[in-house]
GROMACS .gro file of C-alpha atoms in nm:
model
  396
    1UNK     CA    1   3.330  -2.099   0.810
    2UNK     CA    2   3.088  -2.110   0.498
    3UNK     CA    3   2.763  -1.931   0.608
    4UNK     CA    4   2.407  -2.196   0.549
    5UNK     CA    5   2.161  -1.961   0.670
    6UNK     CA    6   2.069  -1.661   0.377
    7UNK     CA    7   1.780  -1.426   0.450
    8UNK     CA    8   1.599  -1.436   0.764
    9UNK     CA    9   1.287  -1.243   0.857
   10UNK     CA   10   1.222  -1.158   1.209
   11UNK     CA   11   0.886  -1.036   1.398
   12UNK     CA   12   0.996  -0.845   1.663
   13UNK     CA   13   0.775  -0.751   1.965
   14UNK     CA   14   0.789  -0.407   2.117
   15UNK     CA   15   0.522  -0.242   2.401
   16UNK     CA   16   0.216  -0.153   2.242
   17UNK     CA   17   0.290   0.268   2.072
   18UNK     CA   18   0.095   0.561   2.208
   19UNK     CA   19   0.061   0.920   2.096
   20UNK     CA   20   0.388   1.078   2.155
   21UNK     CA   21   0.623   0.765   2.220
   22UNK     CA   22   0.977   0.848   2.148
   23UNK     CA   23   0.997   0.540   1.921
   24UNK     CA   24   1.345   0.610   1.827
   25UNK     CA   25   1.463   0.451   2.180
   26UNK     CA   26   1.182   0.194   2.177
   27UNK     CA   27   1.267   0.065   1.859
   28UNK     CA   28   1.660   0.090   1.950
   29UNK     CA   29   1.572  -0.067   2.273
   30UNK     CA   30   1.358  -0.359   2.128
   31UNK     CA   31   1.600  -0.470   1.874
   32UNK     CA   32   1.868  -0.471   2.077
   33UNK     CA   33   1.659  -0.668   2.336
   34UNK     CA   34   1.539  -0.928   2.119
   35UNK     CA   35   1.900  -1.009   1.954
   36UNK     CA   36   2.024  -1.064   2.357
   37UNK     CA   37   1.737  -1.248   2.477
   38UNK     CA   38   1.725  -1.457   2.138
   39UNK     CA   39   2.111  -1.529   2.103
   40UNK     CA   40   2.137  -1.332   1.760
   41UNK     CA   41   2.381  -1.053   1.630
   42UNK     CA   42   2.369  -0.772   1.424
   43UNK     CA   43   2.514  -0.750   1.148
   44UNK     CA   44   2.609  -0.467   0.884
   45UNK     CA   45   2.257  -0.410   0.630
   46UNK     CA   46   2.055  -0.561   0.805
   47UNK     CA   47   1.744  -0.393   0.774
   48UNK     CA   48   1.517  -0.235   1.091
   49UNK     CA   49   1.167  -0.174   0.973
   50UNK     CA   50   0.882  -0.029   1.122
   51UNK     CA   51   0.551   0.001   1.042
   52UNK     CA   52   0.375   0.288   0.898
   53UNK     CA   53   0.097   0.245   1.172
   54UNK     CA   54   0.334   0.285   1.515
   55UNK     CA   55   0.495   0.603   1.348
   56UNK     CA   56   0.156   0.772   1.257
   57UNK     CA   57   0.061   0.665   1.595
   58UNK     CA   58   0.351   0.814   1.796
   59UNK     CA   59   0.328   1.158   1.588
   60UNK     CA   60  -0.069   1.172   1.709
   61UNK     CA   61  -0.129   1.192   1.341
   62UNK     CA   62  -0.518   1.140   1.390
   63UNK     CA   63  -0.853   1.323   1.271
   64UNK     CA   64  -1.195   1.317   1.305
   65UNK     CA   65  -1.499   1.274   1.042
   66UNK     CA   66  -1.593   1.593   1.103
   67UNK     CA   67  -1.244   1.708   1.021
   68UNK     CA   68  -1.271   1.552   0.694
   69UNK     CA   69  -1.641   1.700   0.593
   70UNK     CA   70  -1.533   2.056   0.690
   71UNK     CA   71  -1.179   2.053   0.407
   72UNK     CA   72  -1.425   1.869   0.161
   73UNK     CA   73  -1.660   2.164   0.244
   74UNK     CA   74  -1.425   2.414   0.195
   75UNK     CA   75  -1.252   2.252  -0.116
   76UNK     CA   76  -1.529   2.116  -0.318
   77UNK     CA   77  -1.798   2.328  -0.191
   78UNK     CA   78  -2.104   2.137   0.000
   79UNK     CA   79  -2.338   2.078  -0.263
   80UNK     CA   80  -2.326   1.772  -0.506
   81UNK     CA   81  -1.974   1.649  -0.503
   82UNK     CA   82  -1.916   1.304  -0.783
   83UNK     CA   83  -1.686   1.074  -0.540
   84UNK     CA   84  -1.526   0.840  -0.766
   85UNK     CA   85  -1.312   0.536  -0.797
   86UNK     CA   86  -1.339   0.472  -0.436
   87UNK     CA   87  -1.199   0.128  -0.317
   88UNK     CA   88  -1.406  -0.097  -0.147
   89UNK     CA   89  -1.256  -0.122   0.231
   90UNK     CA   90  -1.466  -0.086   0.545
   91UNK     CA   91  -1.122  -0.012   0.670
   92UNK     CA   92  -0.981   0.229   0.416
   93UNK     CA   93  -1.219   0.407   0.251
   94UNK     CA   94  -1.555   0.376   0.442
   95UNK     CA   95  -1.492   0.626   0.763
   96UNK     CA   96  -1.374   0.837   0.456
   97UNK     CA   97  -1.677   0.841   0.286
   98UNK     CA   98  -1.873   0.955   0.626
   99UNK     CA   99  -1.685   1.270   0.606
  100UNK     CA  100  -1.699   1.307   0.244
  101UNK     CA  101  -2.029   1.293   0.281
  102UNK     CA  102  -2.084   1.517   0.571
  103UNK     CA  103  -1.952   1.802   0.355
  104UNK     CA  104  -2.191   1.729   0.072
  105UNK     CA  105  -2.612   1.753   0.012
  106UNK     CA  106  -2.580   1.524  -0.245
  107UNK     CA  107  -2.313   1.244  -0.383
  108UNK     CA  108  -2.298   1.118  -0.676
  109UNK     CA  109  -2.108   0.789  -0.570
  110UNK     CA  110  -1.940   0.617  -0.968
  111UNK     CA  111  -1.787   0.291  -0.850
  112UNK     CA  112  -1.512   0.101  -1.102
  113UNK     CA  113  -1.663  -0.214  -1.177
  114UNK     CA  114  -1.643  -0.540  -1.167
  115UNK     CA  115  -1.372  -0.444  -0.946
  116UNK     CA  116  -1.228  -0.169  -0.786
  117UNK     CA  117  -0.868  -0.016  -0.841
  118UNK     CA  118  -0.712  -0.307  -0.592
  119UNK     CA  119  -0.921  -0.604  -0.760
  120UNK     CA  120  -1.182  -0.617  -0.442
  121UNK     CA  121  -1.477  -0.760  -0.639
  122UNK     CA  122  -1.802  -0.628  -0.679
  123UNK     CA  123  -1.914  -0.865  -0.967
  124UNK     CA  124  -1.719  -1.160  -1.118
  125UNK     CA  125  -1.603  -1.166  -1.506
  126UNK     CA  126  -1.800  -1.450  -1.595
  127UNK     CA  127  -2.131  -1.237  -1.423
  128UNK     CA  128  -2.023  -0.931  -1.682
  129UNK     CA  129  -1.974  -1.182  -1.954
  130UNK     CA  130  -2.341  -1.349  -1.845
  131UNK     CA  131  -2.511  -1.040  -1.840
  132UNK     CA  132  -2.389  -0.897  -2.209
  133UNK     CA  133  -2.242  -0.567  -2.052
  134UNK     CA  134  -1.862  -0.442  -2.200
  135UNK     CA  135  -1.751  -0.258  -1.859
  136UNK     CA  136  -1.529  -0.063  -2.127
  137UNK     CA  137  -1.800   0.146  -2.241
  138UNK     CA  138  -2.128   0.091  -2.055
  139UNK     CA  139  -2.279   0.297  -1.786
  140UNK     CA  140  -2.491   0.111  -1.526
  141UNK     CA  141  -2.735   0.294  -1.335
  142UNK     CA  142  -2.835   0.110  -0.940
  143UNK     CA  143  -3.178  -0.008  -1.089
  144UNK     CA  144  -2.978  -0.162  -1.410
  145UNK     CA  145  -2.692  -0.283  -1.169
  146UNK     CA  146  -2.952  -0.467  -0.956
  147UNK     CA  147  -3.160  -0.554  -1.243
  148UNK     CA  148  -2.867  -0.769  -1.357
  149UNK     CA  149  -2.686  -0.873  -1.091
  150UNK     CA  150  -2.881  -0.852  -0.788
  151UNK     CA  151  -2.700  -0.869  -0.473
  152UNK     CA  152  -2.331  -0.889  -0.515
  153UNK     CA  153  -2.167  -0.959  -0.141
  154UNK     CA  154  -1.779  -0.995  -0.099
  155UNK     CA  155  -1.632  -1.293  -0.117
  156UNK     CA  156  -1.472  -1.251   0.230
  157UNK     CA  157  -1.603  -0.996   0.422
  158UNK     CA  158  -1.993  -1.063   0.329
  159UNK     CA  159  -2.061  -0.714   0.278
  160UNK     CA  160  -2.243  -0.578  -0.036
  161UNK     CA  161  -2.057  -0.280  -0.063
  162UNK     CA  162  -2.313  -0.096  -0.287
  163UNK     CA  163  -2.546  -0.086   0.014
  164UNK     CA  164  -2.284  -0.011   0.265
  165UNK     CA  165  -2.161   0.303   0.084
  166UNK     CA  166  -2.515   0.416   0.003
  167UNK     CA  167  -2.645   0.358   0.403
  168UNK     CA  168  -2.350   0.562   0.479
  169UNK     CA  169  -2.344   0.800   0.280
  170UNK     CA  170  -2.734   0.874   0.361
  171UNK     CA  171  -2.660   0.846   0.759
  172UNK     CA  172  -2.434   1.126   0.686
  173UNK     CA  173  -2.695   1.320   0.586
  174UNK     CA  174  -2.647   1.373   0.202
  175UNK     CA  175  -2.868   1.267  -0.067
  176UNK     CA  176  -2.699   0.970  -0.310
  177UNK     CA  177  -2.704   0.842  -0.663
  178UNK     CA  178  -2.508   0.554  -0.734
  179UNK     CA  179  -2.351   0.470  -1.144
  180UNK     CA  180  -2.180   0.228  -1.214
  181UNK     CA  181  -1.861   0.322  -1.491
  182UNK     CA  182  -1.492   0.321  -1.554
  183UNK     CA  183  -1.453   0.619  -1.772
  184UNK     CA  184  -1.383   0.932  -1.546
  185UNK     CA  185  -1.532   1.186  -1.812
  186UNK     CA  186  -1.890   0.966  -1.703
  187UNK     CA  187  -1.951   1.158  -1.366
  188UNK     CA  188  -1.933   1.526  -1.528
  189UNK     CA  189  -2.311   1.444  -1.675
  190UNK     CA  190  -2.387   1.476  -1.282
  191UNK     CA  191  -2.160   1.721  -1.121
  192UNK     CA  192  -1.894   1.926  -1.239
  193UNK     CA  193  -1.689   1.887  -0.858
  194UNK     CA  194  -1.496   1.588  -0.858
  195UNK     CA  195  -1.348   1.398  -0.547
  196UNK     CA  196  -1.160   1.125  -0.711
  197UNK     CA  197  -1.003   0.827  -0.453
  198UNK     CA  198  -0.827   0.633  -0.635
  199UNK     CA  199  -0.491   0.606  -0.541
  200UNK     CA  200  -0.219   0.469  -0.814
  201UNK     CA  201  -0.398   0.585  -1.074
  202UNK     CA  202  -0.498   0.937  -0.942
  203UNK     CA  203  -0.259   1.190  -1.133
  204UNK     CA  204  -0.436   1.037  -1.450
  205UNK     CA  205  -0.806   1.103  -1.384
  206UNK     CA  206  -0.726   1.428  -1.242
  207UNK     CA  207  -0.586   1.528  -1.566
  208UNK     CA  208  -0.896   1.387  -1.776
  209UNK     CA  209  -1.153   1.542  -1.517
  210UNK     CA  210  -0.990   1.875  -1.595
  211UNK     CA  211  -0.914   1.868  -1.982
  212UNK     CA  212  -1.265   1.753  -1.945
  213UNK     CA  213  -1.424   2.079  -1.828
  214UNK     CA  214  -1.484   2.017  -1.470
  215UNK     CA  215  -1.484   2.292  -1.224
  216UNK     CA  216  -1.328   2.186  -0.939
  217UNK     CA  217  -1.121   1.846  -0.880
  218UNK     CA  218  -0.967   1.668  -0.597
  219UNK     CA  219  -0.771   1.369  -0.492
  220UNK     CA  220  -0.787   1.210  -0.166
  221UNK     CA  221  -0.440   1.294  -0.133
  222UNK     CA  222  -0.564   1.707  -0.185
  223UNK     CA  223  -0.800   1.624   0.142
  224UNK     CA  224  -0.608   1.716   0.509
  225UNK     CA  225  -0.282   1.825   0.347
  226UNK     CA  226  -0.296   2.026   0.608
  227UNK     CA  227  -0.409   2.074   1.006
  228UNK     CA  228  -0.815   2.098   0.989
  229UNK     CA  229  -0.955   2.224   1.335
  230UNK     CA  230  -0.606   2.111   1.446
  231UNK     CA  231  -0.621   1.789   1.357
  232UNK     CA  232  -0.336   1.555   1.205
  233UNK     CA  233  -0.272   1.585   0.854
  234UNK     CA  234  -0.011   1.462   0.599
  235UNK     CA  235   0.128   1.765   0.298
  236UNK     CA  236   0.213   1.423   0.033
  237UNK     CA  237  -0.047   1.245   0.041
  238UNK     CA  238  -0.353   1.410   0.226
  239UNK     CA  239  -0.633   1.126   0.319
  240UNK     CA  240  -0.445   0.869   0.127
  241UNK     CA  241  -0.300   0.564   0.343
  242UNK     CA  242  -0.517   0.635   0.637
  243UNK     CA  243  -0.740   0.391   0.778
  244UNK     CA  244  -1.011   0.353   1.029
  245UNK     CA  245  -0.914   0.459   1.428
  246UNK     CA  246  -1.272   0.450   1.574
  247UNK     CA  247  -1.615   0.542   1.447
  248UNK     CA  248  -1.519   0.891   1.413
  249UNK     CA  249  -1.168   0.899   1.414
  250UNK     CA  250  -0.909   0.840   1.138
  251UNK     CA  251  -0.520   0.749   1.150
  252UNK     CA  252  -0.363   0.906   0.919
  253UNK     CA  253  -0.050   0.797   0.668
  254UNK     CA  254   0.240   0.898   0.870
  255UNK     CA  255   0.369   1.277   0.836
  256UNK     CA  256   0.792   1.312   0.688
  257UNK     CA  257   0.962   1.043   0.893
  258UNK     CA  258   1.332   1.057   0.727
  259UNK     CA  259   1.452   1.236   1.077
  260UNK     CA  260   1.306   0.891   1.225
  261UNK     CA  261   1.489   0.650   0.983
  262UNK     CA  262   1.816   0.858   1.018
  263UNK     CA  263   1.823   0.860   1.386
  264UNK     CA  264   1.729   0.465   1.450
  265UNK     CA  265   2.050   0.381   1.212
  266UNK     CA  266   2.251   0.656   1.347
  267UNK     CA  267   2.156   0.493   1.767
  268UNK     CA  268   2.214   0.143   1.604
  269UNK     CA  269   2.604   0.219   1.490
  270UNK     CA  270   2.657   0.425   1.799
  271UNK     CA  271   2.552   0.119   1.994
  272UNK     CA  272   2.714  -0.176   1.822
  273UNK     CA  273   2.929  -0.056   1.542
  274UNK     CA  274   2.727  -0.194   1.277
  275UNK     CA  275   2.577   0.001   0.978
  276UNK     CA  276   2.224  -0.127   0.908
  277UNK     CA  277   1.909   0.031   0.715
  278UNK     CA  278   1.647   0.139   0.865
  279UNK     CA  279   1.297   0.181   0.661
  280UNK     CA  280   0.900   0.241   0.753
  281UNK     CA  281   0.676   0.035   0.545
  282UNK     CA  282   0.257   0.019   0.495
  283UNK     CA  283   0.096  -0.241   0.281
  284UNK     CA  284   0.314  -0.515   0.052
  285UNK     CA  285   0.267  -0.476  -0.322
  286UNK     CA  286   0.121  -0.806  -0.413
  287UNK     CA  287  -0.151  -1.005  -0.544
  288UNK     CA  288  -0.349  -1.253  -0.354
  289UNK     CA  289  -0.408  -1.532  -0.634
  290UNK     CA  290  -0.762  -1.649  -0.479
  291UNK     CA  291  -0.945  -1.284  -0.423
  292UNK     CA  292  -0.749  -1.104  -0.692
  293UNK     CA  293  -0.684  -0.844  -0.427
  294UNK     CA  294  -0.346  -0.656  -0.490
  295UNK     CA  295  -0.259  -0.560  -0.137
  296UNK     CA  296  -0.134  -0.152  -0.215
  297UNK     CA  297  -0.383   0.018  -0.088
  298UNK     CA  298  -0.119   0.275   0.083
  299UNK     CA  299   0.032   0.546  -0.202
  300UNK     CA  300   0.364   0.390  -0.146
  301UNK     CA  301   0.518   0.071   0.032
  302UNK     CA  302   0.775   0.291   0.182
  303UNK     CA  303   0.726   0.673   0.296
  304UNK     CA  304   1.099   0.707   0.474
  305UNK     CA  305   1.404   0.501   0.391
  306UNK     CA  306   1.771   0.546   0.455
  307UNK     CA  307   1.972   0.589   0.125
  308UNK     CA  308   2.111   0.221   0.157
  309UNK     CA  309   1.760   0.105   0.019
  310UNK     CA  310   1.738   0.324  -0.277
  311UNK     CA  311   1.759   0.104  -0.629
  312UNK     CA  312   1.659  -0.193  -0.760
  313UNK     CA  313   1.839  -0.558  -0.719
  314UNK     CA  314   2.114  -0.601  -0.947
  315UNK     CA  315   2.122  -1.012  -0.946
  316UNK     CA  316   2.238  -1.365  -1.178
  317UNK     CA  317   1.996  -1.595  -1.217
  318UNK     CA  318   2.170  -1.929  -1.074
  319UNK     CA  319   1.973  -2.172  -1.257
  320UNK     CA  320   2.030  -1.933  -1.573
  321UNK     CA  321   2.424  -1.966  -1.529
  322UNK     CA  322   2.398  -2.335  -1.440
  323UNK     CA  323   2.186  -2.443  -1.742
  324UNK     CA  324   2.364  -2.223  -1.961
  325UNK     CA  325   2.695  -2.102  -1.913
  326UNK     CA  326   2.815  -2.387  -1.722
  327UNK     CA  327   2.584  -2.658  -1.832
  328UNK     CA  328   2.907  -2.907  -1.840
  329UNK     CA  329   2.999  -2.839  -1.502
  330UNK     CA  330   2.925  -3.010  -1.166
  331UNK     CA  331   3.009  -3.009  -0.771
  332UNK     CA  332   3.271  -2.767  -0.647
  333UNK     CA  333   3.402  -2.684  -1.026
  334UNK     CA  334   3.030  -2.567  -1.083
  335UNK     CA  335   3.012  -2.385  -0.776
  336UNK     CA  336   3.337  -2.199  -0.804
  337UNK     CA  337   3.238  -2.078  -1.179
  338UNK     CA  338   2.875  -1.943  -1.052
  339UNK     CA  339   3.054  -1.788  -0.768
  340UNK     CA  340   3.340  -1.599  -1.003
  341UNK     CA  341   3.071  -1.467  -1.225
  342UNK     CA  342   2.869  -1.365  -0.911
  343UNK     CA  343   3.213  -1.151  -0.773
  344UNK     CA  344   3.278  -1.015  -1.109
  345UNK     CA  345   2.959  -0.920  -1.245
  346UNK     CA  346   2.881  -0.603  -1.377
  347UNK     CA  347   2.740  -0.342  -1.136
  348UNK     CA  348   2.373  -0.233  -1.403
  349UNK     CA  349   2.290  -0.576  -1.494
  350UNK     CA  350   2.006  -0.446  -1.720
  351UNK     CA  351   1.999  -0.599  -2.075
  352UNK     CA  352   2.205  -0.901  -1.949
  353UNK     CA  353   2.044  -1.266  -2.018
  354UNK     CA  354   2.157  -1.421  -1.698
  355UNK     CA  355   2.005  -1.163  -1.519
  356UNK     CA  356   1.643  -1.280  -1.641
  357UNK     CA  357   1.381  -1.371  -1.414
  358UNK     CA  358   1.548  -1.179  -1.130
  359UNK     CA  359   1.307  -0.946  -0.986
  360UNK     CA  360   1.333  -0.569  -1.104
  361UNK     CA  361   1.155  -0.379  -0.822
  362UNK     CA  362   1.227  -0.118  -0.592
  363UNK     CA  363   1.396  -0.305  -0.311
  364UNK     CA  364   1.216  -0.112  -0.051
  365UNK     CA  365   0.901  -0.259  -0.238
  366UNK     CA  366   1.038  -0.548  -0.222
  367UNK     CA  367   1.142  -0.550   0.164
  368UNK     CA  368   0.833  -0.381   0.230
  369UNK     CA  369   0.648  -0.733   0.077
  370UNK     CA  370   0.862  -0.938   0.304
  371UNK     CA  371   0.765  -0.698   0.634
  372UNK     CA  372   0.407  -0.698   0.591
  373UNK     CA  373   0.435  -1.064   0.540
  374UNK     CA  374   0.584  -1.125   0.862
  375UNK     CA  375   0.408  -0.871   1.061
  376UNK     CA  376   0.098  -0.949   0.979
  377UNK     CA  377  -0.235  -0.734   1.048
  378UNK     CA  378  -0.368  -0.877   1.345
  379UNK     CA  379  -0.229  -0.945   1.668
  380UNK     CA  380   0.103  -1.113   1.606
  381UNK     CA  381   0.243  -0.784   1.770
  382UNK     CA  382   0.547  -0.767   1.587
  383UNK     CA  383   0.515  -0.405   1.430
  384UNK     CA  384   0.952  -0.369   1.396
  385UNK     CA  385   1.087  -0.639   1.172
  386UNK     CA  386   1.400  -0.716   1.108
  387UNK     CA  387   1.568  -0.845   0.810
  388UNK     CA  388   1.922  -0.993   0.817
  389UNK     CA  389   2.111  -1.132   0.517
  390UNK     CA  390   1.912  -1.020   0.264
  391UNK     CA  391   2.215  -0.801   0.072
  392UNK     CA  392   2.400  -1.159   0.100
  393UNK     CA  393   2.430  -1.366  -0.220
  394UNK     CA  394   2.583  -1.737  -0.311
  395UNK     CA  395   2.928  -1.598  -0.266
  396UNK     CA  396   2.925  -1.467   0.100
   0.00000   0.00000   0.00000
């Protein structure tokens, strides 16, 4: 029977993770579960996902501000440290910034303007445009920042972010001076020891800061790489992908998870025969159109994957063949050409017109989109997704 159903995306509900859950068997368990209780089967690739946030969670992967100040200590030395490119997340970056902070007398804070790395806004276009400044070249001190633009508060979390950072960073005890620039080299006429957070761009500045002259310089992802006062810690990407656990506390990006991927697919075949992939994901990687925010704020949509997920889509463009190569063609004669070119097409598709307008992304960035999507981040409480029919195309 000819399937009518292609991909479908799945929330699946599991018990709420703790420190030390094995979640191999709960997310075994859950899956399993859900397809009895909700009539469905599994089916070979499907894909099992989980987010990053239960994994860092059942690996305890946690520290504390004060965890934070004492490596920035250490690493960057305690006196005035320039923290650059930060993004503008209470979330993300701000708990962050407490400990950055506590392991500082003074911080030079340079923010990205009129938006940070991710597009969250401090200042519109049409205010930089207003105002006669080229954010290409010119350095904005606070008083010339407020001078201009006054209070700048986010379009939807009502924060100005240029106080936020500054109350915080002076509740933490250190001095601050806040600039305003998006040229790297600008923060060595304060400091020459550099924390620079931001996070796709990061290899980049590191390697300007230091042709530049400057004495010491660190990435987010060179803070926690490993256990401070025994705290969590991740070796890849250090602070990078964490996010806020309480007022002092951190969650961490989770630690090498491939054992965790390998072992969910390996319990799924052992348990019904069928092969599926099995991935952890963080944030999506795309744009929201209204607040120009591009979700990524994690180093990477995926941190463990089986190998099933490695590569890109390799896919015709229906309406491509249809319009073009069988423009003269209709009903089951047009269908039967599109789905002979589908069987027989060639396995690296790159170059090939009728291949345009597919989507040439990782597919775990592209699965990862899809999960985050589904799950949500707020209380749906579907943190293991899964994905069935999504390796299918027009033919099967």
């Amino acid at each position: 029977m000819e399937r009518r159903v292609g991909t479908v995306s799945r929330g699946i509900r599991c018990p709420i993770i703790r420190e030390g859950d094995n979640l191999v068997d709960i997310a075994v368990s859950t899956v399993l579960d859900a397809a009895a209780y909700e009539g469905f089967s599994l089916r070979d690739r499907d894909v099992i996902a989980l987010t990053e946030s239960i994994v860092a969670r059942a690996q305890g992967n946690y520290a504390t501000v004060q965890d934070i100040a004492d490596d920035v200590r250490a690493k960057l030395g305690g006196e005035t440290i320039g923290v650059i490119f930060p993004i503008l997340s209470r979330n993300r970056f701000a708990i962050c910034l407490k400990g950055i902070a506590a392991g500082a007398k003074k911080v030079v804070l340079m923010l990205s303007y009129p938006s940070d790395e991710v597009g969250n806004a401090l200042l519109t276009f049409d205010q930089i445009d207003e105002a006669g400044i080229n954010p290409y070249s010119d350095v904005l001190t606070l008083e010339r920042y407020r001078e201009l633009f006054g209070e700048n508060k986010h379009e939807f979390t009502g924060v100005d972010y240029v106080e936020y950072y500054s109350d915080i960073i002076k509740e933490a005890g250190a001095e601050v001076e806040i600039i305003f620039s998006n040229h790297a080299k600008t923060i060595l006429d304060y400091t020459d020891c550099v924390l620079t957070c931001d996070i796709h761009t990061r290899a980049r500045t590191k390697r300007i800061l230091k042709e530049a002259g400057a004495k010491v310089v660190c990435g987010l992802d060179d803070i926690l790489t490993a256990p401070i006062n025994g705290s969590g810690y991740n070796a890849r990407y250090g602070l990078l992908g964490s996010n806020k656990s309480t007022e002092e506390k951190i969650k961490l990006f989770p630690n090498e998870c491939k054992d965790l991927v390998l072992a969910i697919q390996s319990e799924i075949l052992q348990a019904t025969g069928k092969h599926v992939e099995v991935m952890v994901y963080g944030d999506g990687a795309f744009k929201d159109p209204q607040g120009k925010i591009w979700e990524l704020a994690d180093p990477v949509v995926s941190p463990a994957f089986t190998d099933g997920l490695i590569g890109t889509p390799n896919e015709l463009k229906l309406k491509y063949l249809a319009d073009n190569d069988f423009k003269n063609l209709s009903g089951d004669e047009l269908k039967e050409a599109i789905s002979n070119s589908i069987r027989s097409k060639a396995s690296n598709l790159v170059g090939n017109m009728a291949s345009q307008g597919t989507t040439p992304r990782q597919l775990t960035d592209l699965l990862g989109s899809l999960c985050d999507l589904t799950s949500g981040s707020g209380d749906k409480g579907t943190p293991i997704i899964l994905v069935q029919g999504y390796f299918d195309n027009f033919t099967d």
